[in-house]
XYZ file of C-alpha atoms in Angstrom:
594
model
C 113.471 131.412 140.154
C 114.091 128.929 143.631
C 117.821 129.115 144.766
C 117.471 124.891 144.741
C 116.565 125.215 140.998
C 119.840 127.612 140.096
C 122.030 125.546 142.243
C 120.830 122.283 140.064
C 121.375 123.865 136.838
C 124.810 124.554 137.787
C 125.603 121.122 139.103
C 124.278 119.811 136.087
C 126.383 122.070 134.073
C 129.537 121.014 135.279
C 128.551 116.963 135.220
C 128.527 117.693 131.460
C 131.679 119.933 131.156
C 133.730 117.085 133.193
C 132.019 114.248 130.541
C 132.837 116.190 127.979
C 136.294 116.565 128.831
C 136.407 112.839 129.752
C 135.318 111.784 125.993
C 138.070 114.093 124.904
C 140.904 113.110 126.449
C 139.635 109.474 125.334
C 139.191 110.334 121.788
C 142.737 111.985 121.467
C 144.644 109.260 122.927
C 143.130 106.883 120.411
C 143.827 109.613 118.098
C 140.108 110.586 117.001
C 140.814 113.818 117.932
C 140.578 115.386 114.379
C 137.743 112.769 113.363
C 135.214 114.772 111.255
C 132.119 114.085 110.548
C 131.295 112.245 107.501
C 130.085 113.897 104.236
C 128.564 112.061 100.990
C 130.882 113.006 98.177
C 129.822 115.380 96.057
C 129.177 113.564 92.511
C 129.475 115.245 89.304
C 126.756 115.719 87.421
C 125.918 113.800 83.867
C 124.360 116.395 82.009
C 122.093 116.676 78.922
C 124.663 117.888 76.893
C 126.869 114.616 77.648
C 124.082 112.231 75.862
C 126.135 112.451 72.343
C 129.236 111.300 73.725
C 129.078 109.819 77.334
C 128.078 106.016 77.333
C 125.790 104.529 79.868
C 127.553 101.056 81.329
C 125.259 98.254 82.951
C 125.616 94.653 84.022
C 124.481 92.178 86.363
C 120.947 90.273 84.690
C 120.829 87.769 82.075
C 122.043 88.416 78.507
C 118.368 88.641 77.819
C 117.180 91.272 79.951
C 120.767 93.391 79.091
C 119.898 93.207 75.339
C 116.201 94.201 75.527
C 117.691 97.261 78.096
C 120.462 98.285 75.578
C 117.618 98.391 73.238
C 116.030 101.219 75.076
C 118.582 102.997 75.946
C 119.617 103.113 72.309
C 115.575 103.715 71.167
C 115.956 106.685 73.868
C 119.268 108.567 71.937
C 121.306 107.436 74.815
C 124.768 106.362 73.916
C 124.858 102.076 76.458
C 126.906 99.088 76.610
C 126.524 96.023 79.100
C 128.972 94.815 80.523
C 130.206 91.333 80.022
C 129.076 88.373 82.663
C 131.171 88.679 85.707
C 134.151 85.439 85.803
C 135.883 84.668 88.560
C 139.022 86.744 88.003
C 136.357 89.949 88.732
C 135.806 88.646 92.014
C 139.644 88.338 92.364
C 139.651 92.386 91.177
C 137.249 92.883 93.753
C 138.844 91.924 96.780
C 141.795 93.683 95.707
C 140.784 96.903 94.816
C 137.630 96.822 97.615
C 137.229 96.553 101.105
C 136.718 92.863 103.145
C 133.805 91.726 104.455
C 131.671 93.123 101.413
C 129.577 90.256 99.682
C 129.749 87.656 96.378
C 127.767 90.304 94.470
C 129.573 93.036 95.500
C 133.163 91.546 94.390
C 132.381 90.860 91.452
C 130.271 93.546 90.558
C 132.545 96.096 91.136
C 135.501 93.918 90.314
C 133.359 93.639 86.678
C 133.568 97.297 86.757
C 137.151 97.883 87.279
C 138.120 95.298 84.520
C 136.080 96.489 82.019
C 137.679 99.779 82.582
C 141.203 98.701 82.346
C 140.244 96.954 79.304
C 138.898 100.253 77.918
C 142.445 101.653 79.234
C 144.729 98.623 77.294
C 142.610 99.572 73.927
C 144.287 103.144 74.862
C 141.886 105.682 76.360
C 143.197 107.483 79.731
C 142.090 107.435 82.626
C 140.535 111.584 82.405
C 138.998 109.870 78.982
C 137.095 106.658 80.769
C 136.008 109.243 83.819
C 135.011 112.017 81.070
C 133.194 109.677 78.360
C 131.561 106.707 80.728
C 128.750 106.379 83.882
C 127.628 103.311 85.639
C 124.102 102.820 85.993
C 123.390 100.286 88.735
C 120.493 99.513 91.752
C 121.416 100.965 94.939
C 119.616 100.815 98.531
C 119.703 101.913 102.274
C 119.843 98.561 103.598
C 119.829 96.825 106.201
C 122.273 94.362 104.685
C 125.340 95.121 102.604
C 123.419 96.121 99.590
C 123.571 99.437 101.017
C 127.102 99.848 100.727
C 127.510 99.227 96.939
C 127.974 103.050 96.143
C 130.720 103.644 98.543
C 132.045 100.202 97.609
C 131.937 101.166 93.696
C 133.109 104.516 94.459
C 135.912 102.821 96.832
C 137.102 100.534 94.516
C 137.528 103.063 91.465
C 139.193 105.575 93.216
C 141.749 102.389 94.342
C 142.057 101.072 90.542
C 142.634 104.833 89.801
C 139.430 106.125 88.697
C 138.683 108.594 91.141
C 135.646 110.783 90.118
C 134.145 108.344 87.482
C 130.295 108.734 88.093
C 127.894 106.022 89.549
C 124.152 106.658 88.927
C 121.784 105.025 91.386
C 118.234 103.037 91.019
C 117.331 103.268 94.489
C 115.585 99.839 95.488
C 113.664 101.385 98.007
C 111.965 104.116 95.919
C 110.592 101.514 93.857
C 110.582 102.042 90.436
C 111.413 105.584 90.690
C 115.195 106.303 89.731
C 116.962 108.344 92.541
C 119.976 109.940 90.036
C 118.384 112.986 89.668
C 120.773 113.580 86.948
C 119.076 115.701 84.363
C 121.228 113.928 81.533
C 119.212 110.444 82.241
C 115.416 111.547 81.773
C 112.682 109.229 82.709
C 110.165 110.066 80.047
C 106.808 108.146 79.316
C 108.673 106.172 76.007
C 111.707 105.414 78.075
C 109.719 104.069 81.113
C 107.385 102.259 79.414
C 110.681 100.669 77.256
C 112.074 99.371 80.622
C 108.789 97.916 81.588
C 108.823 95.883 78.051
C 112.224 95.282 78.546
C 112.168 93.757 81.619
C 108.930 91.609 81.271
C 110.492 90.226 77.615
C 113.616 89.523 79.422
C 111.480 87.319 82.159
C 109.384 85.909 80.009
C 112.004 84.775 77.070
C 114.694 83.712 79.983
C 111.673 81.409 81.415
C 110.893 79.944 78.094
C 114.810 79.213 77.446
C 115.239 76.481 80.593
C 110.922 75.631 79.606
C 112.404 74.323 76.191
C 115.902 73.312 76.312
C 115.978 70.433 78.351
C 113.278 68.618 76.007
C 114.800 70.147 72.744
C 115.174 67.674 69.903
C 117.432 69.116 68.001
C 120.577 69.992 70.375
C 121.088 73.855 70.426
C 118.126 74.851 67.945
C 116.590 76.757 71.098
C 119.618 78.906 71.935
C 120.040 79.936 68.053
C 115.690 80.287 67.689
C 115.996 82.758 71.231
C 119.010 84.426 69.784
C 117.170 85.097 66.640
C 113.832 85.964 68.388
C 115.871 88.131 71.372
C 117.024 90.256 68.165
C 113.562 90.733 66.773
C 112.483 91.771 70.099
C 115.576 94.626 70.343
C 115.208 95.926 66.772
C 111.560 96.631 67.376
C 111.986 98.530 71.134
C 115.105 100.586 69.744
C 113.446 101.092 66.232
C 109.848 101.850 66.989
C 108.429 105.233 65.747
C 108.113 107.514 68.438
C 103.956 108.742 68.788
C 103.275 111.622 69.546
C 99.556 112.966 69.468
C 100.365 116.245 67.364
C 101.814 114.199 64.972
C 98.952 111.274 64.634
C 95.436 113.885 65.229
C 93.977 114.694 62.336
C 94.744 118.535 61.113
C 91.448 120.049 62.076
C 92.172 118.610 65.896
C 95.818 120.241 65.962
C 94.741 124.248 66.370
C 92.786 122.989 69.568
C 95.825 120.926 70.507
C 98.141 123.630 70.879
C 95.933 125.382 72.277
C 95.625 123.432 75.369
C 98.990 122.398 76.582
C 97.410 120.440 79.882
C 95.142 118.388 77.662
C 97.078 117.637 75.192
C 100.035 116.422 77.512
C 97.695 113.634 79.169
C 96.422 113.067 76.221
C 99.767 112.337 74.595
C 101.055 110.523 77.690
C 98.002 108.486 77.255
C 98.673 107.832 73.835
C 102.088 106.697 74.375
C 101.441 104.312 76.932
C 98.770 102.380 74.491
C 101.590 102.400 71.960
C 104.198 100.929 73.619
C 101.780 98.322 74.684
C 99.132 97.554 72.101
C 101.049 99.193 68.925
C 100.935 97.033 66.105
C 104.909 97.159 65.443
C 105.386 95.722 69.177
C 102.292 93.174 69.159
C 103.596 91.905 65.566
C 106.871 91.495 66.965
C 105.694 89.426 69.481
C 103.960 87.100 67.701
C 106.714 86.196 65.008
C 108.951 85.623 68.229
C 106.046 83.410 69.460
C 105.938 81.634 66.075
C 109.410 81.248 65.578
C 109.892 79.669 69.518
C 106.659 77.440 68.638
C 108.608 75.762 65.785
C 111.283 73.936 68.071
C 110.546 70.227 68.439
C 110.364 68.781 71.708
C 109.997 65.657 73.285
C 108.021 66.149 76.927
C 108.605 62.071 77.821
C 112.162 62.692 79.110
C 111.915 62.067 82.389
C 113.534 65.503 84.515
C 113.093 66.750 87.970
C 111.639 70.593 87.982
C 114.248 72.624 90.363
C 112.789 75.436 91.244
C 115.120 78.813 92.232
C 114.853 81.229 95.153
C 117.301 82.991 97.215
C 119.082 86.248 96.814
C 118.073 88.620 93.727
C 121.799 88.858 92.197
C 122.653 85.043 92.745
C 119.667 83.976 91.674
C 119.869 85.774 88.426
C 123.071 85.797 87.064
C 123.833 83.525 84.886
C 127.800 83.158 84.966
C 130.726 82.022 87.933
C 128.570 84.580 90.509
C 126.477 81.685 91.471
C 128.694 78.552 89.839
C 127.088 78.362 86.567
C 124.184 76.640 88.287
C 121.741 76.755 86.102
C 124.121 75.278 83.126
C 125.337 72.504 86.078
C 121.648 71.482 86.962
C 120.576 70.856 83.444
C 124.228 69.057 82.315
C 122.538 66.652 85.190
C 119.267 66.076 83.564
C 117.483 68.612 85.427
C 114.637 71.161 83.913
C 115.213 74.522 85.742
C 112.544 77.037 86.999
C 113.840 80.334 87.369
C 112.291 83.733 89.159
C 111.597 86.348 87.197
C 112.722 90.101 87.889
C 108.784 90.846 88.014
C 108.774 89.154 91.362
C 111.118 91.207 92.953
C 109.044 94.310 91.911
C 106.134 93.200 92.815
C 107.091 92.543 97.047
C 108.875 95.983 96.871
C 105.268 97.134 96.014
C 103.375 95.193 98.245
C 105.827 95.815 101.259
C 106.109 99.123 100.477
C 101.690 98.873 101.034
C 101.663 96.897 104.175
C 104.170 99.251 105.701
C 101.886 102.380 105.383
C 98.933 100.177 106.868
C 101.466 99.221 109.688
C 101.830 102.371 110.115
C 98.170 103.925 109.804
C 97.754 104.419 113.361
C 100.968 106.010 113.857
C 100.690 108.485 111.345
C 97.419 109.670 111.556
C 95.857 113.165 111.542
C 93.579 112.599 114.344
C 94.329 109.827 117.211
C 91.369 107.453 118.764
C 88.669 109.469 117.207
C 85.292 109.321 118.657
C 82.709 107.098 116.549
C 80.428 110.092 115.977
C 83.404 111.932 114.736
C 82.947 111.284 110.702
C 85.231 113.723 109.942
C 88.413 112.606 111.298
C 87.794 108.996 110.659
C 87.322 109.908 107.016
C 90.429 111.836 107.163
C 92.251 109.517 108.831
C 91.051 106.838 106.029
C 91.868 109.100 103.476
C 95.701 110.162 104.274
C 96.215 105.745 104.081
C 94.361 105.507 100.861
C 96.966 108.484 98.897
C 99.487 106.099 100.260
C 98.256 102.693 99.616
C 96.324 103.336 96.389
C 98.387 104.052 93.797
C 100.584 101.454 95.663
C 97.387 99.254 94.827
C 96.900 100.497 90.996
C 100.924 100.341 90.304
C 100.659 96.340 91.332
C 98.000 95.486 89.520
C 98.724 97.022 86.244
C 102.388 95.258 87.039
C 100.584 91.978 87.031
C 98.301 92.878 84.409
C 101.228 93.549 81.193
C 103.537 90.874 82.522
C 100.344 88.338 81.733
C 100.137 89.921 78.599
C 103.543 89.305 77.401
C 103.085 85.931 78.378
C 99.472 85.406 76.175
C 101.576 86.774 73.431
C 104.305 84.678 73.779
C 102.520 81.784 74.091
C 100.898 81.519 76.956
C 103.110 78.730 78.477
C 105.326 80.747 81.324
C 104.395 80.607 85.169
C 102.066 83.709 86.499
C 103.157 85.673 88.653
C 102.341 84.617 92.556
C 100.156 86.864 94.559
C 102.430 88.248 97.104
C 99.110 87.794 99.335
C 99.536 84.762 98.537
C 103.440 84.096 99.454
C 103.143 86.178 102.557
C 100.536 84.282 104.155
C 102.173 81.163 103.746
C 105.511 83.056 105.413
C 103.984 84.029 107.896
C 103.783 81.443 110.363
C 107.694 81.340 110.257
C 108.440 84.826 108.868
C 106.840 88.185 109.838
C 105.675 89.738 106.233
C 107.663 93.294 107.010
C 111.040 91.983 108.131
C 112.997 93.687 106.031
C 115.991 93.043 103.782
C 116.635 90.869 100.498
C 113.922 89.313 99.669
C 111.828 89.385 102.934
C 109.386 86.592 103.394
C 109.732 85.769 99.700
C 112.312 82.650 100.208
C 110.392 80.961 102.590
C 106.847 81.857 100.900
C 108.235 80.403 97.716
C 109.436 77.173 99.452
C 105.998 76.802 101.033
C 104.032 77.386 98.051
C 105.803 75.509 95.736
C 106.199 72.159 97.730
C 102.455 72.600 98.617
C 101.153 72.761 95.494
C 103.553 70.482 93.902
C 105.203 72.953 91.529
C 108.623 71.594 91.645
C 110.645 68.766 93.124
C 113.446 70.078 94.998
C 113.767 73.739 95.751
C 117.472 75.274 95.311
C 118.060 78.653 97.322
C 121.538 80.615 95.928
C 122.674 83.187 97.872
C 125.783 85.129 98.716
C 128.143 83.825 100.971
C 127.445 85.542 104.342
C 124.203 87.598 102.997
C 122.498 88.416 106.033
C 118.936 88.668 104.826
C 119.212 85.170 103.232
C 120.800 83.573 106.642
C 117.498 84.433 108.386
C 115.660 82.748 105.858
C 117.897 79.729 106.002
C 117.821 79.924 110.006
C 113.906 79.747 109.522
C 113.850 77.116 106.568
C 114.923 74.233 109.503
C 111.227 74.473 111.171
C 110.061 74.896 107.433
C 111.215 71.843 105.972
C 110.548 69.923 109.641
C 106.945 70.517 108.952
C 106.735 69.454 105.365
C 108.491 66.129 105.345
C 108.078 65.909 101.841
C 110.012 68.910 100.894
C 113.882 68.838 99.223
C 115.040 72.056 99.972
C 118.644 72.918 99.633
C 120.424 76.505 100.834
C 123.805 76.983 98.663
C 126.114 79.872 99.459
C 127.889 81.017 96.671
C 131.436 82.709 96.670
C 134.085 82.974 93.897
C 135.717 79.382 94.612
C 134.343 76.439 96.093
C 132.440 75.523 93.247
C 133.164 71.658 92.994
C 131.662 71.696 96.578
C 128.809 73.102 95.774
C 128.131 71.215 93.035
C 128.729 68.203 94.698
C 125.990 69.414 97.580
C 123.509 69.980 94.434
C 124.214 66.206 92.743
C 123.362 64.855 96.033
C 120.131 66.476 96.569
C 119.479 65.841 92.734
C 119.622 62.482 93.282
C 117.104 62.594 95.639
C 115.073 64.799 93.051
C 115.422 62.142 90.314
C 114.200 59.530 92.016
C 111.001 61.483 92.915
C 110.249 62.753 89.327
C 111.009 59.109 88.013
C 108.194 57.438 90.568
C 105.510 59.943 89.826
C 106.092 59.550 86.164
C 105.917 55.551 86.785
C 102.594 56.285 88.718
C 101.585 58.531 86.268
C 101.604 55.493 83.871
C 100.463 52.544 86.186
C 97.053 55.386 86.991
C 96.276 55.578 83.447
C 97.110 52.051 81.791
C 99.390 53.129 79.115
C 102.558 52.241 77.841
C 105.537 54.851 77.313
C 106.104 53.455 73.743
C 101.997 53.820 73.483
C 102.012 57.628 74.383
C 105.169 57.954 71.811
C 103.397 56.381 69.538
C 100.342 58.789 69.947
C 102.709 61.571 69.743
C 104.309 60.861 66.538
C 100.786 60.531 64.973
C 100.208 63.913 66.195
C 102.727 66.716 65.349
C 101.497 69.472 67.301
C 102.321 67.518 70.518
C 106.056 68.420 69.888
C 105.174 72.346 69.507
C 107.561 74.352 72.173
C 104.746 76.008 73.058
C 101.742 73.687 73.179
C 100.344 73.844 76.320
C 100.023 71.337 78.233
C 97.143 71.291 80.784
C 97.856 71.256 84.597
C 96.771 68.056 86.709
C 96.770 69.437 90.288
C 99.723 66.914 92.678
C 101.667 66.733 89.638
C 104.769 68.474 89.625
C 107.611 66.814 86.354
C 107.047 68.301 82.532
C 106.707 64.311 81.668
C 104.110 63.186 84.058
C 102.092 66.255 82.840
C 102.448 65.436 79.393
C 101.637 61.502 79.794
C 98.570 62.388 81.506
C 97.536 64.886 78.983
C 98.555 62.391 76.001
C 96.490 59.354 77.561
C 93.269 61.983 78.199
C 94.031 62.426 74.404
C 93.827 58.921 73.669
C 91.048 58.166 75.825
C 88.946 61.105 73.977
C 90.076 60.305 70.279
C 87.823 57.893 68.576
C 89.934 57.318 65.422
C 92.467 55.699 67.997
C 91.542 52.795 69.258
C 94.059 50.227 69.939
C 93.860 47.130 72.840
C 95.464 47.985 76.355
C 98.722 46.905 77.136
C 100.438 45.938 80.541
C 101.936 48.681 81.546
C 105.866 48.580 82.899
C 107.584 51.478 84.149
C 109.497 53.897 82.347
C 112.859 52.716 83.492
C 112.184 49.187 82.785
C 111.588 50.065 79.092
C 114.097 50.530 76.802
């Protein structure tokens, strides 16, 4: 070897050494001298053996989607309780027992938490009892915001409180629907899965119909006790439901062969148990006495309400308690109709990012690089590593679609559809690159778009925590948004665990701007088709079915309020029905008549 190459190696040698011994007489004089590196706890297992006594907690949805879950969980031997809707004294528990800076959600998640486990403490179970006998199954992530902190914060905040070692099972958000516990005492079996998946699409689809029906209710509170009654239908049947299994429904000449042939008879059974919990008879029945029983609550469609549609973060736009100022209860105290987002949503971007990543990243990750056109081979290999990635990506999202639709046909056929993500993303994108990661991505300002375009709502309402990073970029990008659509009402709300009568005040505000719209399209709905309010009424009365909850009403394309909907629909009605035939009347608008 040259002497100029040993003489550089040395020099270079002792550089390091002397930066090395720099960054070490820096680290011990701000005394990070004994700073380890750190290690994920090591969490204790929840083993099979635990199902008869250990009980599964959960919280953080709607009271709808927490039933239909317990449900499962129950239907599935598992011993489950949700946790009550968190209050504003959880966020206080959260501050206090967890770290600052963290997020709304994360207060009073965890501060939920710790109460409910002194509570479980004051009805006199230790502390070795509540860590032995209880687990917390919640959604975790990597990131990038501060959802990606919830473990440590949960596992922070317990040991704080005194609960040191109690056991926090994971749903990691980024896995998609594939649970990341790996605990072998929660096991994801076909009937357990395929539980959740009714679970969740119920809970949508009933929590949509609840703020589709209330605000036009006749009767006051006949739709909470009729969803109460239904929501308990619904649970009896998903925790009740017999089990199938193919050995047990093939007829006995079929059942040597069976056993014979342990690969067939597994997809078969899988198979089997997938068209159960789908098209069985107990579950479709179910559905349609819930449908029945909803269709029974008289409505009247002629009140005059502005639709305020929700976006924004996943927890604050869900919960349905002090988390995001009892929003949804506020808007409709107002006179507003509320559109929420269903859970479905969410599920559907992670799939469709989780697609359009691996096509990102084709190129990237290919076998073979810049392939000649004559080379067959490697293009088809190339094309083939991005299909195992994308396809059952592809499958998953479609069949996602596919039995949320159906739950809505059986329940009616009234609730929204589910937005192509195609579809949202390609409105986003001229403001909001389709893979920025992080809450819900492109989602808030795709939903904005799409729903002021095609004049879905009046007023969009995005809840979000205070501080949430993810939701801050949409809300940075929302300005050129709304500067393009002059039309829009779009309103960003940051929630916390005080401050409410300042939010609220924010939301009357922009209401009143709401109102106003929904009241002049109704009076133009009127003036355009030459009828009377106290005609259509009139028209209505005659014709009972008109005040089903669950008639549906036609869409007229520009027309956004539940009334103006209905009065056109009433007057095509009129105009078609040759037993009614009455003389025209000047037509005044709905606020001057009485």
């Amino acid at each position: 070897m040259p002497v100029e190459e040993i003489v550089l190696t040395d020099f270079e040698v002792e550089i390091q050494a002397r930066i090395d011994a720099e960054r070490a007489r820096l680290r011990a004089e701000a005394g990070l001298a004994r700073m380890r590196e750190f290690k994920k706890p090591v969490e204790r297992s929840f083993t099979g053996p635990e199902r008869d006594y250990v009980t599964i907690l959960f919280g953080g949805l709607t009271w709808k989607h927490e039933e239909m879950i317990k449900a499962v969980f129950h239907g599935s031997g598992y011993r489950c309780e949700n946790i009550p809707t968190p209050v504003v004294a959880d966020f206080q528990a959260g501050k206090e027992f967890g770290n600052n800076g963290q997020c709304n959600p994360t207060y009073f998640t965890v501060g939920n938490l710790v109460r409910y486990l002194q509570s479980l403490e004051e009805q006199g179970q230790t502390k070795q009892q509540i860590i032995d006998n209880y687990v917390f199954f919640t959604a975790g992530s990597c990131g990038p915001c501060r959802f990606g902190m919830y473990e440590a914060e949960y596992r922070f905040a317990l040991q704080n409180a005194g609960f040191e070692g109690f056991r926090v099972l994971l749903f990691q958000q980024t896995d998609g629907i594939k649970a990341a516990s790996g605990e072998p005492g929660l096991k994801f079996s076909v009937d357990f899965g395929m539980g959740m998946l009714n679970a969740l699409n119920l809970g949508d689809v009933i929590n949509e119909l609840v703020y589709q029906i209330r605000p036009f209710e006749v009767t006051k509170g006949e739709t909470d006790r009729v969803i109460r009654e239904s929501v308990k239908t619904l649970t009896d049947t998903l925790r009740d439901r017999r089990r199938w299994h193919i050995l047990e429904a093939a007829p006995g000449w079929a059942k040597p062969f069976l056993e014979g042939h342990a690969k067939f008879t597994g997809i078969s059974c899988t198979l089997g148990k997938v068209a159960q919990n789908v098209y069985g008879k107990e579950y479709v029945d179910a559905l349609h006495a819930c449908r029945d029983s909803i269709n029974s609550i008289q409505v009247d469609r002629l009140r005059v309400k502005p639709v305020i549609k929700i976006t924004g973060e996943f927890w604050a736009q869900t919960t349905e308690g002090d988390g995001n100022f009892n929003m949804f209860a506020f808007l409709e105290r107002e006179g507003a109709q509320v559109l929420v987002e269903p859970i479905a949503t969410w599920i559907a971007y992670m799939m469709y990012v989780a697609k359009e990543g691996a096509k990102a990243r084709a190129y990237a990750e290919a076998p073979y690089r810049d392939p000649k056109w004559y080379e067959v081979k490697k293009h088809l290999a190339n094309e083939l590593k991005l299909l195992k990635k994308t396809g059952g990506l592809s499958a998953g999202s479609a069949m996602w679609g596919y039995f949320y639709h159906r739950t809505i046909k059986h329940l009616g056929d009234t609730a929204h559809h589910l937005i192509p993500q195609k579809e949202l993303s390609r409105l986003a994108h001229p403001f909001y690159h389709q893979l920025a990661r992080g809450g819900e991505g492109y989602m808030e300002v795709g939903k904005n778009v799409y729903y002021t375009v095609n004049h879905l709502c009046h007023m969009v309402l995005a809840l979000k925590p205070f501080g949430c990073m993810p939701s801050t970029q949409s809300d940075g990008v929302q300005s050129r948004v709304v500067n393009k659509f002059k039309d829009m009402i779009f309103l960003p709300i940051e929630t916390s665990g005080e401050g409410e009568v300042n939010a609220h005040s924010r939301v009357q505000m922009a209401l009143a701007e709401a109102k106003a719209k929904a009241r002049a399209e109704f009076d133009g709905v009127l003036v355009q088709t030459g009828k009377s309010l106290e005609d259509l009424r009139e028209y209505v009365d005659a014709h009972p079915k008109l005040k089903h909850a669950l008639y549906k009403v036609p869409h007229r394309e520009g027309v956004a309020g539940t009334a103006a909907q209905f009065a056109w629909h009433v007057s095509d009605l009129m105009d078609r029905d040759r037993k009614y035939r009455r003389p025209a009347r000047v037509s005044l608008p709905a606020s001057q008549v009485a």
